[in-house]
């Protein structure tokens, strides 16, 4: 059996897959974030309990909201502070007495969508997470592309384009990112980015879901906020298209369920890409919330 473990800042999910990548069952528990021992033991309990239930010894792949430094082997996980600076892979392999593969959660999502998903049989897939943050992953010629420091695809930490100030006004807010830089797209293309655009336009605080519903009711301020958001998204994607020339872009995360994006974004891409050849399709993820655990399980396939 293949076990995929998707670790987030509030919960961790373990899902069981067969060798054809069909999901058989899953379970979730809260993520301990303050104690490294509690964090490791929560993972151990999930895995060992599943082994006992299935009378097997599953292979384990883990998606984390961060990276493992290839030089030091130490993890960097902004949303799971207790794991920062820890030799997570080595520690878990000792604890579980088996090999473990660990990848960035956006890479796991991309892997899942590139094999049997919305990007199936397309040589170059750019997977995009539009959720609590803005992440990405690259699948090129039948394999994930991690880069020198396991950072490939992290387009959320590119800066705001200059034309946003023409679009939204010179007073458009410049936000400091959790990475320490200012103006990272992560803060503008995530769910909180849509909320930030709406607050800038209206002066009011609304949830992303409320803004989408207002947009669908043709609320003028919501329409303006979505216009700003879509221009920023198209600009960011356009830069990646010019660099990567992907065959398809697959969207995941909560905002991927904003179905109007698939009509609004493609025409805007022409403004931000070289006028050569065909634009890549922008598709909704096939596996939705299950993409992360499915991709994590596939790491050991």
PDB file of C-alpha atoms in Angstrom:
ATOM      1  CA  UNK A   1       0.000   0.000   0.000  1.00  0.00           C
ATOM      2  CA  UNK A   2       1.022   3.599  -0.619  1.00  0.00           C
ATOM      3  CA  UNK A   3       0.531   6.104   2.199  1.00  0.00           C
ATOM      4  CA  UNK A   4       0.353   9.781   1.364  1.00  0.00           C
ATOM      5  CA  UNK A   5       0.648  12.247   4.227  1.00  0.00           C
ATOM      6  CA  UNK A   6      -0.290  15.876   3.604  1.00  0.00           C
ATOM      7  CA  UNK A   7       0.831  18.123   6.454  1.00  0.00           C
ATOM      8  CA  UNK A   8      -0.702  21.534   6.961  1.00  0.00           C
ATOM      9  CA  UNK A   9      -0.511  24.167   9.633  1.00  0.00           C
ATOM     10  CA  UNK A  10      -3.768  23.038  11.284  1.00  0.00           C
ATOM     11  CA  UNK A  11      -4.276  19.427  10.240  1.00  0.00           C
ATOM     12  CA  UNK A  12      -2.470  16.464   8.746  1.00  0.00           C
ATOM     13  CA  UNK A  13      -4.158  13.887   6.532  1.00  0.00           C
ATOM     14  CA  UNK A  14      -3.003  10.375   5.818  1.00  0.00           C
ATOM     15  CA  UNK A  15      -4.586   8.705   2.797  1.00  0.00           C
ATOM     16  CA  UNK A  16      -4.163   5.135   1.588  1.00  0.00           C
ATOM     17  CA  UNK A  17      -3.731   4.395  -2.120  1.00  0.00           C
ATOM     18  CA  UNK A  18      -3.267   1.243  -4.132  1.00  0.00           C
ATOM     19  CA  UNK A  19      -0.500   0.992  -6.724  1.00  0.00           C
ATOM     20  CA  UNK A  20      -2.835   2.352  -9.405  1.00  0.00           C
ATOM     21  CA  UNK A  21      -3.142   5.522  -7.270  1.00  0.00           C
ATOM     22  CA  UNK A  22      -6.771   4.914  -6.323  1.00  0.00           C
ATOM     23  CA  UNK A  23      -7.682   6.380  -2.947  1.00  0.00           C
ATOM     24  CA  UNK A  24      -9.019   3.751  -0.551  1.00  0.00           C
ATOM     25  CA  UNK A  25      -9.400   5.601   2.744  1.00  0.00           C
ATOM     26  CA  UNK A  26      -8.115   8.561   4.724  1.00  0.00           C
ATOM     27  CA  UNK A  27      -7.981  10.037   8.216  1.00  0.00           C
ATOM     28  CA  UNK A  28      -7.147  13.439   9.653  1.00  0.00           C
ATOM     29  CA  UNK A  29      -5.735  14.665  12.947  1.00  0.00           C
ATOM     30  CA  UNK A  30      -4.686  18.110  14.225  1.00  0.00           C
ATOM     31  CA  UNK A  31      -1.101  19.134  13.492  1.00  0.00           C
ATOM     32  CA  UNK A  32       1.003  19.760  16.610  1.00  0.00           C
ATOM     33  CA  UNK A  33       3.011  22.884  15.796  1.00  0.00           C
ATOM     34  CA  UNK A  34       4.671  23.781  19.109  1.00  0.00           C
ATOM     35  CA  UNK A  35       6.375  20.509  20.075  1.00  0.00           C
ATOM     36  CA  UNK A  36       8.618  18.625  17.658  1.00  0.00           C
ATOM     37  CA  UNK A  37       8.250  15.400  19.656  1.00  0.00           C
ATOM     38  CA  UNK A  38       4.458  15.694  19.569  1.00  0.00           C
ATOM     39  CA  UNK A  39       4.620  16.421  15.849  1.00  0.00           C
ATOM     40  CA  UNK A  40       6.749  13.340  15.118  1.00  0.00           C
ATOM     41  CA  UNK A  41       4.623  11.129  17.348  1.00  0.00           C
ATOM     42  CA  UNK A  42       1.419  12.251  15.659  1.00  0.00           C
ATOM     43  CA  UNK A  43       2.866  11.114  12.334  1.00  0.00           C
ATOM     44  CA  UNK A  44       4.082   7.859  13.860  1.00  0.00           C
ATOM     45  CA  UNK A  45       0.674   7.094  15.364  1.00  0.00           C
ATOM     46  CA  UNK A  46      -1.087   7.700  12.044  1.00  0.00           C
ATOM     47  CA  UNK A  47       1.277   5.420  10.146  1.00  0.00           C
ATOM     48  CA  UNK A  48       1.552   2.610  12.705  1.00  0.00           C
ATOM     49  CA  UNK A  49      -2.198   2.598  13.353  1.00  0.00           C
ATOM     50  CA  UNK A  50      -2.824   2.296   9.603  1.00  0.00           C
ATOM     51  CA  UNK A  51      -0.287  -0.530   9.339  1.00  0.00           C
ATOM     52  CA  UNK A  52      -2.138  -2.421  12.077  1.00  0.00           C
ATOM     53  CA  UNK A  53      -5.556  -1.848  10.537  1.00  0.00           C
ATOM     54  CA  UNK A  54      -4.430  -3.086   7.115  1.00  0.00           C
ATOM     55  CA  UNK A  55      -2.031  -5.728   8.378  1.00  0.00           C
ATOM     56  CA  UNK A  56       0.637  -4.351   6.091  1.00  0.00           C
ATOM     57  CA  UNK A  57       3.663  -2.070   6.076  1.00  0.00           C
ATOM     58  CA  UNK A  58       2.909   0.864   3.843  1.00  0.00           C
ATOM     59  CA  UNK A  59       5.422   3.010   2.012  1.00  0.00           C
ATOM     60  CA  UNK A  60       5.282   6.642   3.110  1.00  0.00           C
ATOM     61  CA  UNK A  61       5.502   9.879   1.135  1.00  0.00           C
ATOM     62  CA  UNK A  62       5.024  13.214   2.848  1.00  0.00           C
ATOM     63  CA  UNK A  63       4.080  16.631   1.524  1.00  0.00           C
ATOM     64  CA  UNK A  64       5.108  19.540   3.740  1.00  0.00           C
ATOM     65  CA  UNK A  65       4.326  23.272   3.582  1.00  0.00           C
ATOM     66  CA  UNK A  66       7.982  24.081   3.051  1.00  0.00           C
ATOM     67  CA  UNK A  67      11.246  22.523   1.928  1.00  0.00           C
ATOM     68  CA  UNK A  68      14.125  20.350   2.974  1.00  0.00           C
ATOM     69  CA  UNK A  69      17.484  22.041   2.485  1.00  0.00           C
ATOM     70  CA  UNK A  70      19.457  19.692   0.212  1.00  0.00           C
ATOM     71  CA  UNK A  71      22.782  20.675   1.804  1.00  0.00           C
ATOM     72  CA  UNK A  72      21.846  20.344   5.479  1.00  0.00           C
ATOM     73  CA  UNK A  73      18.816  18.045   5.329  1.00  0.00           C
ATOM     74  CA  UNK A  74      16.973  20.413   7.643  1.00  0.00           C
ATOM     75  CA  UNK A  75      13.340  21.318   7.092  1.00  0.00           C
ATOM     76  CA  UNK A  76      11.938  24.808   6.661  1.00  0.00           C
ATOM     77  CA  UNK A  77       8.188  24.931   7.340  1.00  0.00           C
ATOM     78  CA  UNK A  78       6.688  28.351   8.010  1.00  0.00           C
ATOM     79  CA  UNK A  79       3.329  26.954   9.167  1.00  0.00           C
ATOM     80  CA  UNK A  80       4.824  24.196  11.345  1.00  0.00           C
ATOM     81  CA  UNK A  81       7.419  26.083  13.403  1.00  0.00           C
ATOM     82  CA  UNK A  82       8.405  23.114  15.556  1.00  0.00           C
ATOM     83  CA  UNK A  83       9.810  21.368  12.455  1.00  0.00           C
ATOM     84  CA  UNK A  84      11.997  24.287  11.397  1.00  0.00           C
ATOM     85  CA  UNK A  85      15.672  23.428  11.463  1.00  0.00           C
ATOM     86  CA  UNK A  86      15.000  19.761  12.211  1.00  0.00           C
ATOM     87  CA  UNK A  87      16.350  16.755  10.308  1.00  0.00           C
ATOM     88  CA  UNK A  88      12.802  15.696   9.598  1.00  0.00           C
ATOM     89  CA  UNK A  89      13.418  12.949   7.047  1.00  0.00           C
ATOM     90  CA  UNK A  90      16.174  11.251   9.066  1.00  0.00           C
ATOM     91  CA  UNK A  91      14.173  11.486  12.285  1.00  0.00           C
ATOM     92  CA  UNK A  92      11.012  10.045  10.761  1.00  0.00           C
ATOM     93  CA  UNK A  93      12.872   7.250   9.006  1.00  0.00           C
ATOM     94  CA  UNK A  94      14.333   6.197  12.344  1.00  0.00           C
ATOM     95  CA  UNK A  95      10.979   6.519  14.091  1.00  0.00           C
ATOM     96  CA  UNK A  96       9.056   4.538  11.446  1.00  0.00           C
ATOM     97  CA  UNK A  97      11.886   2.173  10.483  1.00  0.00           C
ATOM     98  CA  UNK A  98      11.376   2.617   6.730  1.00  0.00           C
ATOM     99  CA  UNK A  99      12.458   4.907   3.885  1.00  0.00           C
ATOM    100  CA  UNK A 100      10.462   8.101   3.515  1.00  0.00           C
ATOM    101  CA  UNK A 101      10.289  10.656   0.728  1.00  0.00           C
ATOM    102  CA  UNK A 102       9.465  14.259   1.570  1.00  0.00           C
ATOM    103  CA  UNK A 103       8.441  16.939  -0.927  1.00  0.00           C
ATOM    104  CA  UNK A 104       6.954  20.398  -0.928  1.00  0.00           C
ATOM    105  CA  UNK A 105       3.150  20.199  -0.864  1.00  0.00           C
ATOM    106  CA  UNK A 106       2.763  22.169  -4.101  1.00  0.00           C
ATOM    107  CA  UNK A 107       5.107  19.711  -5.806  1.00  0.00           C
ATOM    108  CA  UNK A 108       2.965  16.843  -4.536  1.00  0.00           C
ATOM    109  CA  UNK A 109      -0.110  18.554  -5.953  1.00  0.00           C
ATOM    110  CA  UNK A 110       1.642  19.041  -9.294  1.00  0.00           C
ATOM    111  CA  UNK A 111       2.805  15.426  -9.450  1.00  0.00           C
ATOM    112  CA  UNK A 112      -0.728  14.200  -8.810  1.00  0.00           C
ATOM    113  CA  UNK A 113      -2.209  16.396 -11.539  1.00  0.00           C
ATOM    114  CA  UNK A 114       0.555  15.511 -14.023  1.00  0.00           C
ATOM    115  CA  UNK A 115      -0.091  11.768 -13.729  1.00  0.00           C
ATOM    116  CA  UNK A 116      -3.726  10.913 -14.295  1.00  0.00           C
ATOM    117  CA  UNK A 117      -4.937  14.425 -13.519  1.00  0.00           C
ATOM    118  CA  UNK A 118      -5.683  17.603 -15.428  1.00  0.00           C
ATOM    119  CA  UNK A 119      -2.142  17.645 -16.875  1.00  0.00           C
ATOM    120  CA  UNK A 120      -1.960  13.963 -17.802  1.00  0.00           C
ATOM    121  CA  UNK A 121       0.311  13.138 -20.756  1.00  0.00           C
ATOM    122  CA  UNK A 122       1.425  16.774 -21.153  1.00  0.00           C
ATOM    123  CA  UNK A 123       5.244  17.072 -21.022  1.00  0.00           C
ATOM    124  CA  UNK A 124       5.409  20.339 -19.063  1.00  0.00           C
ATOM    125  CA  UNK A 125       2.904  21.049 -16.279  1.00  0.00           C
ATOM    126  CA  UNK A 126       2.920  24.113 -14.055  1.00  0.00           C
ATOM    127  CA  UNK A 127       0.857  23.384 -10.948  1.00  0.00           C
ATOM    128  CA  UNK A 128      -0.436  26.396  -9.050  1.00  0.00           C
ATOM    129  CA  UNK A 129      -1.863  26.583  -5.536  1.00  0.00           C
ATOM    130  CA  UNK A 130      -4.152  29.556  -4.866  1.00  0.00           C
ATOM    131  CA  UNK A 131      -5.122  29.030  -1.243  1.00  0.00           C
ATOM    132  CA  UNK A 132      -3.813  30.244   2.095  1.00  0.00           C
ATOM    133  CA  UNK A 133      -0.656  31.069   0.168  1.00  0.00           C
ATOM    134  CA  UNK A 134       0.409  31.022  -3.459  1.00  0.00           C
ATOM    135  CA  UNK A 135       2.662  28.102  -4.362  1.00  0.00           C
ATOM    136  CA  UNK A 136       3.691  26.226  -7.461  1.00  0.00           C
ATOM    137  CA  UNK A 137       5.404  23.156  -8.796  1.00  0.00           C
ATOM    138  CA  UNK A 138       6.980  22.034 -12.067  1.00  0.00           C
ATOM    139  CA  UNK A 139       6.663  18.686 -13.786  1.00  0.00           C
ATOM    140  CA  UNK A 140       8.942  18.426 -16.816  1.00  0.00           C
ATOM    141  CA  UNK A 141       9.476  15.384 -19.029  1.00  0.00           C
ATOM    142  CA  UNK A 142       8.042  12.792 -16.644  1.00  0.00           C
ATOM    143  CA  UNK A 143       9.539  14.045 -13.407  1.00  0.00           C
ATOM    144  CA  UNK A 144       9.275  16.786 -10.817  1.00  0.00           C
ATOM    145  CA  UNK A 145      11.786  19.592 -11.202  1.00  0.00           C
ATOM    146  CA  UNK A 146      13.014  20.683  -7.754  1.00  0.00           C
ATOM    147  CA  UNK A 147      15.929  22.958  -8.656  1.00  0.00           C
ATOM    148  CA  UNK A 148      19.234  23.438  -6.841  1.00  0.00           C
ATOM    149  CA  UNK A 149      17.662  24.308  -3.480  1.00  0.00           C
ATOM    150  CA  UNK A 150      14.301  22.527  -3.792  1.00  0.00           C
ATOM    151  CA  UNK A 151      12.733  25.928  -4.519  1.00  0.00           C
ATOM    152  CA  UNK A 152      11.717  25.552  -8.175  1.00  0.00           C
ATOM    153  CA  UNK A 153       8.194  26.737  -8.870  1.00  0.00           C
ATOM    154  CA  UNK A 154       7.972  29.146  -5.923  1.00  0.00           C
ATOM    155  CA  UNK A 155       6.602  31.946  -8.071  1.00  0.00           C
ATOM    156  CA  UNK A 156       4.681  33.373  -5.095  1.00  0.00           C
ATOM    157  CA  UNK A 157       7.866  35.141  -4.031  1.00  0.00           C
ATOM    158  CA  UNK A 158       8.266  37.181  -7.177  1.00  0.00           C
ATOM    159  CA  UNK A 159       7.448  40.883  -6.759  1.00  0.00           C
ATOM    160  CA  UNK A 160       4.349  42.834  -7.675  1.00  0.00           C
ATOM    161  CA  UNK A 161       4.446  44.144 -11.264  1.00  0.00           C
ATOM    162  CA  UNK A 162       4.777  47.906 -11.638  1.00  0.00           C
ATOM    163  CA  UNK A 163       1.560  48.254 -13.619  1.00  0.00           C
ATOM    164  CA  UNK A 164      -0.531  47.349 -10.563  1.00  0.00           C
ATOM    165  CA  UNK A 165      -0.168  50.969  -9.489  1.00  0.00           C
ATOM    166  CA  UNK A 166      -1.676  52.171 -12.755  1.00  0.00           C
ATOM    167  CA  UNK A 167      -4.477  49.658 -12.340  1.00  0.00           C
ATOM    168  CA  UNK A 168      -5.235  50.013  -8.633  1.00  0.00           C
ATOM    169  CA  UNK A 169      -3.720  53.382  -7.753  1.00  0.00           C
ATOM    170  CA  UNK A 170      -0.486  54.608  -6.234  1.00  0.00           C
ATOM    171  CA  UNK A 171      -1.835  53.848  -2.759  1.00  0.00           C
ATOM    172  CA  UNK A 172      -2.149  50.108  -3.410  1.00  0.00           C
ATOM    173  CA  UNK A 173      -0.695  48.497  -0.257  1.00  0.00           C
ATOM    174  CA  UNK A 174       2.773  46.964  -0.214  1.00  0.00           C
ATOM    175  CA  UNK A 175       2.672  44.081   2.249  1.00  0.00           C
ATOM    176  CA  UNK A 176       5.646  42.499   3.972  1.00  0.00           C
ATOM    177  CA  UNK A 177       5.776  38.793   3.245  1.00  0.00           C
ATOM    178  CA  UNK A 178       6.524  36.062   5.751  1.00  0.00           C
ATOM    179  CA  UNK A 179       9.739  35.416   3.816  1.00  0.00           C
ATOM    180  CA  UNK A 180      10.984  38.875   4.833  1.00  0.00           C
ATOM    181  CA  UNK A 181      10.636  40.580   1.464  1.00  0.00           C
ATOM    182  CA  UNK A 182       7.987  43.141   0.525  1.00  0.00           C
ATOM    183  CA  UNK A 183       5.399  42.947  -2.249  1.00  0.00           C
ATOM    184  CA  UNK A 184       5.565  39.186  -2.878  1.00  0.00           C
ATOM    185  CA  UNK A 185       2.748  37.876  -5.066  1.00  0.00           C
ATOM    186  CA  UNK A 186       2.002  35.319  -2.344  1.00  0.00           C
ATOM    187  CA  UNK A 187       0.147  38.051  -0.459  1.00  0.00           C
ATOM    188  CA  UNK A 188      -1.878  39.155  -3.485  1.00  0.00           C
ATOM    189  CA  UNK A 189      -2.779  35.925  -5.299  1.00  0.00           C
ATOM    190  CA  UNK A 190      -3.752  33.882  -2.250  1.00  0.00           C
ATOM    191  CA  UNK A 191      -7.213  34.028  -0.737  1.00  0.00           C
ATOM    192  CA  UNK A 192      -6.110  36.886   1.495  1.00  0.00           C
ATOM    193  CA  UNK A 193      -4.955  38.701  -1.641  1.00  0.00           C
ATOM    194  CA  UNK A 194      -8.481  38.869  -2.999  1.00  0.00           C
ATOM    195  CA  UNK A 195      -9.585  40.128   0.421  1.00  0.00           C
ATOM    196  CA  UNK A 196      -6.819  42.738   0.369  1.00  0.00           C
ATOM    197  CA  UNK A 197      -7.913  43.996  -3.069  1.00  0.00           C
ATOM    198  CA  UNK A 198     -11.513  44.260  -1.893  1.00  0.00           C
ATOM    199  CA  UNK A 199     -10.511  46.180   1.220  1.00  0.00           C
ATOM    200  CA  UNK A 200      -8.421  48.527  -0.924  1.00  0.00           C
ATOM    201  CA  UNK A 201     -11.399  49.210  -3.193  1.00  0.00           C
ATOM    202  CA  UNK A 202     -14.184  49.380  -0.620  1.00  0.00           C
ATOM    203  CA  UNK A 203     -12.559  50.013   2.753  1.00  0.00           C
ATOM    204  CA  UNK A 204     -14.449  46.979   4.075  1.00  0.00           C
ATOM    205  CA  UNK A 205     -13.244  43.577   5.253  1.00  0.00           C
ATOM    206  CA  UNK A 206     -14.910  40.602   3.579  1.00  0.00           C
ATOM    207  CA  UNK A 207     -14.018  36.922   3.270  1.00  0.00           C
ATOM    208  CA  UNK A 208     -12.971  35.590  -0.106  1.00  0.00           C
ATOM    209  CA  UNK A 209     -16.152  33.538  -0.326  1.00  0.00           C
ATOM    210  CA  UNK A 210     -18.284  36.629   0.352  1.00  0.00           C
ATOM    211  CA  UNK A 211     -16.415  38.585  -2.329  1.00  0.00           C
ATOM    212  CA  UNK A 212     -17.016  35.852  -4.899  1.00  0.00           C
ATOM    213  CA  UNK A 213     -20.722  35.819  -4.074  1.00  0.00           C
ATOM    214  CA  UNK A 214     -20.900  39.627  -4.329  1.00  0.00           C
ATOM    215  CA  UNK A 215     -19.105  39.437  -7.668  1.00  0.00           C
ATOM    216  CA  UNK A 216     -21.704  36.997  -8.935  1.00  0.00           C
ATOM    217  CA  UNK A 217     -24.405  39.465  -7.893  1.00  0.00           C
ATOM    218  CA  UNK A 218     -22.627  42.164  -9.932  1.00  0.00           C
ATOM    219  CA  UNK A 219     -21.595  44.215  -6.923  1.00  0.00           C
ATOM    220  CA  UNK A 220     -19.472  47.052  -8.331  1.00  0.00           C
ATOM    221  CA  UNK A 221     -16.784  46.975  -5.649  1.00  0.00           C
ATOM    222  CA  UNK A 222     -16.454  43.189  -5.796  1.00  0.00           C
ATOM    223  CA  UNK A 223     -16.171  43.360  -9.581  1.00  0.00           C
ATOM    224  CA  UNK A 224     -13.393  45.933  -9.237  1.00  0.00           C
ATOM    225  CA  UNK A 225     -11.544  43.806  -6.659  1.00  0.00           C
ATOM    226  CA  UNK A 226     -11.795  40.739  -8.899  1.00  0.00           C
ATOM    227  CA  UNK A 227     -10.542  42.805 -11.837  1.00  0.00           C
ATOM    228  CA  UNK A 228      -7.429  43.778  -9.876  1.00  0.00           C
ATOM    229  CA  UNK A 229      -6.933  40.198  -8.683  1.00  0.00           C
ATOM    230  CA  UNK A 230      -7.273  38.746 -12.187  1.00  0.00           C
ATOM    231  CA  UNK A 231      -4.849  41.242 -13.689  1.00  0.00           C
ATOM    232  CA  UNK A 232      -2.280  40.358 -11.044  1.00  0.00           C
ATOM    233  CA  UNK A 233      -2.856  36.645 -11.538  1.00  0.00           C
ATOM    234  CA  UNK A 234      -2.581  36.921 -15.316  1.00  0.00           C
ATOM    235  CA  UNK A 235       0.570  39.015 -14.996  1.00  0.00           C
ATOM    236  CA  UNK A 236       2.196  36.519 -12.646  1.00  0.00           C
ATOM    237  CA  UNK A 237       1.217  33.560 -14.799  1.00  0.00           C
ATOM    238  CA  UNK A 238       2.336  35.399 -17.919  1.00  0.00           C
ATOM    239  CA  UNK A 239       5.837  35.793 -16.531  1.00  0.00           C
ATOM    240  CA  UNK A 240       5.981  32.074 -15.782  1.00  0.00           C
ATOM    241  CA  UNK A 241       4.676  31.217 -19.251  1.00  0.00           C
ATOM    242  CA  UNK A 242       7.431  33.317 -20.836  1.00  0.00           C
ATOM    243  CA  UNK A 243      10.041  31.521 -18.719  1.00  0.00           C
ATOM    244  CA  UNK A 244       8.729  27.940 -18.719  1.00  0.00           C
ATOM    245  CA  UNK A 245       6.525  27.626 -21.804  1.00  0.00           C
ATOM    246  CA  UNK A 246       4.305  25.016 -20.078  1.00  0.00           C
ATOM    247  CA  UNK A 247       1.790  22.891 -21.939  1.00  0.00           C
ATOM    248  CA  UNK A 248      -0.841  23.396 -19.254  1.00  0.00           C
ATOM    249  CA  UNK A 249      -1.375  25.345 -16.034  1.00  0.00           C
ATOM    250  CA  UNK A 250      -3.394  23.512 -13.384  1.00  0.00           C
ATOM    251  CA  UNK A 251      -5.000  25.500 -10.567  1.00  0.00           C
ATOM    252  CA  UNK A 252      -5.608  24.098  -7.097  1.00  0.00           C
ATOM    253  CA  UNK A 253      -6.391  25.541  -3.681  1.00  0.00           C
ATOM    254  CA  UNK A 254      -9.556  27.247  -2.517  1.00  0.00           C
ATOM    255  CA  UNK A 255      -9.618  29.928  -5.225  1.00  0.00           C
ATOM    256  CA  UNK A 256      -9.421  27.281  -7.952  1.00  0.00           C
ATOM    257  CA  UNK A 257     -13.113  26.741  -7.189  1.00  0.00           C
ATOM    258  CA  UNK A 258     -13.856  30.296  -8.370  1.00  0.00           C
ATOM    259  CA  UNK A 259     -14.948  28.940 -11.739  1.00  0.00           C
ATOM    260  CA  UNK A 260     -15.135  32.325 -13.432  1.00  0.00           C
ATOM    261  CA  UNK A 261     -11.314  32.466 -13.337  1.00  0.00           C
ATOM    262  CA  UNK A 262     -11.171  29.961 -16.198  1.00  0.00           C
ATOM    263  CA  UNK A 263     -13.036  32.431 -18.394  1.00  0.00           C
ATOM    264  CA  UNK A 264     -11.460  35.639 -17.115  1.00  0.00           C
ATOM    265  CA  UNK A 265      -7.764  34.689 -17.067  1.00  0.00           C
ATOM    266  CA  UNK A 266      -7.011  33.238 -20.554  1.00  0.00           C
ATOM    267  CA  UNK A 267      -7.825  36.432 -22.519  1.00  0.00           C
ATOM    268  CA  UNK A 268      -5.695  38.494 -20.104  1.00  0.00           C
ATOM    269  CA  UNK A 269      -2.643  36.270 -20.585  1.00  0.00           C
ATOM    270  CA  UNK A 270      -2.148  37.676 -24.060  1.00  0.00           C
ATOM    271  CA  UNK A 271      -1.260  41.036 -22.500  1.00  0.00           C
ATOM    272  CA  UNK A 272       1.594  39.538 -20.509  1.00  0.00           C
ATOM    273  CA  UNK A 273       3.121  36.903 -22.773  1.00  0.00           C
ATOM    274  CA  UNK A 274       5.140  36.878 -25.943  1.00  0.00           C
ATOM    275  CA  UNK A 275       2.955  36.757 -29.029  1.00  0.00           C
ATOM    276  CA  UNK A 276       4.258  33.428 -30.265  1.00  0.00           C
ATOM    277  CA  UNK A 277       2.426  30.120 -30.611  1.00  0.00           C
ATOM    278  CA  UNK A 278      -0.430  28.880 -28.450  1.00  0.00           C
ATOM    279  CA  UNK A 279      -1.185  29.859 -24.890  1.00  0.00           C
ATOM    280  CA  UNK A 280      -1.271  26.991 -22.403  1.00  0.00           C
ATOM    281  CA  UNK A 281      -4.690  25.962 -21.189  1.00  0.00           C
ATOM    282  CA  UNK A 282      -5.604  26.962 -17.655  1.00  0.00           C
ATOM    283  CA  UNK A 283      -7.391  24.003 -16.082  1.00  0.00           C
ATOM    284  CA  UNK A 284      -9.012  23.199 -12.776  1.00  0.00           C
ATOM    285  CA  UNK A 285      -7.381  20.428 -10.748  1.00  0.00           C
ATOM    286  CA  UNK A 286      -8.978  17.031 -11.246  1.00  0.00           C
ATOM    287  CA  UNK A 287      -8.332  15.718  -7.745  1.00  0.00           C
ATOM    288  CA  UNK A 288      -9.191  18.849  -5.764  1.00  0.00           C
ATOM    289  CA  UNK A 289      -8.305  18.607  -2.079  1.00  0.00           C
ATOM    290  CA  UNK A 290      -7.008  15.056  -2.546  1.00  0.00           C
ATOM    291  CA  UNK A 291      -4.196  16.153  -4.854  1.00  0.00           C
ATOM    292  CA  UNK A 292      -1.663  16.720  -2.070  1.00  0.00           C
ATOM    293  CA  UNK A 293      -2.043  13.322  -0.403  1.00  0.00           C
ATOM    294  CA  UNK A 294      -2.247  11.541  -3.754  1.00  0.00           C
ATOM    295  CA  UNK A 295       0.975  13.172  -4.932  1.00  0.00           C
ATOM    296  CA  UNK A 296       2.683  12.402  -1.621  1.00  0.00           C
ATOM    297  CA  UNK A 297       1.738   8.736  -1.965  1.00  0.00           C
ATOM    298  CA  UNK A 298       3.121   8.732  -5.510  1.00  0.00           C
ATOM    299  CA  UNK A 299       6.552   9.778  -4.266  1.00  0.00           C
ATOM    300  CA  UNK A 300       7.227   6.166  -3.291  1.00  0.00           C
ATOM    301  CA  UNK A 301       5.465   4.502  -6.211  1.00  0.00           C
TER     302      UNK A 301
END
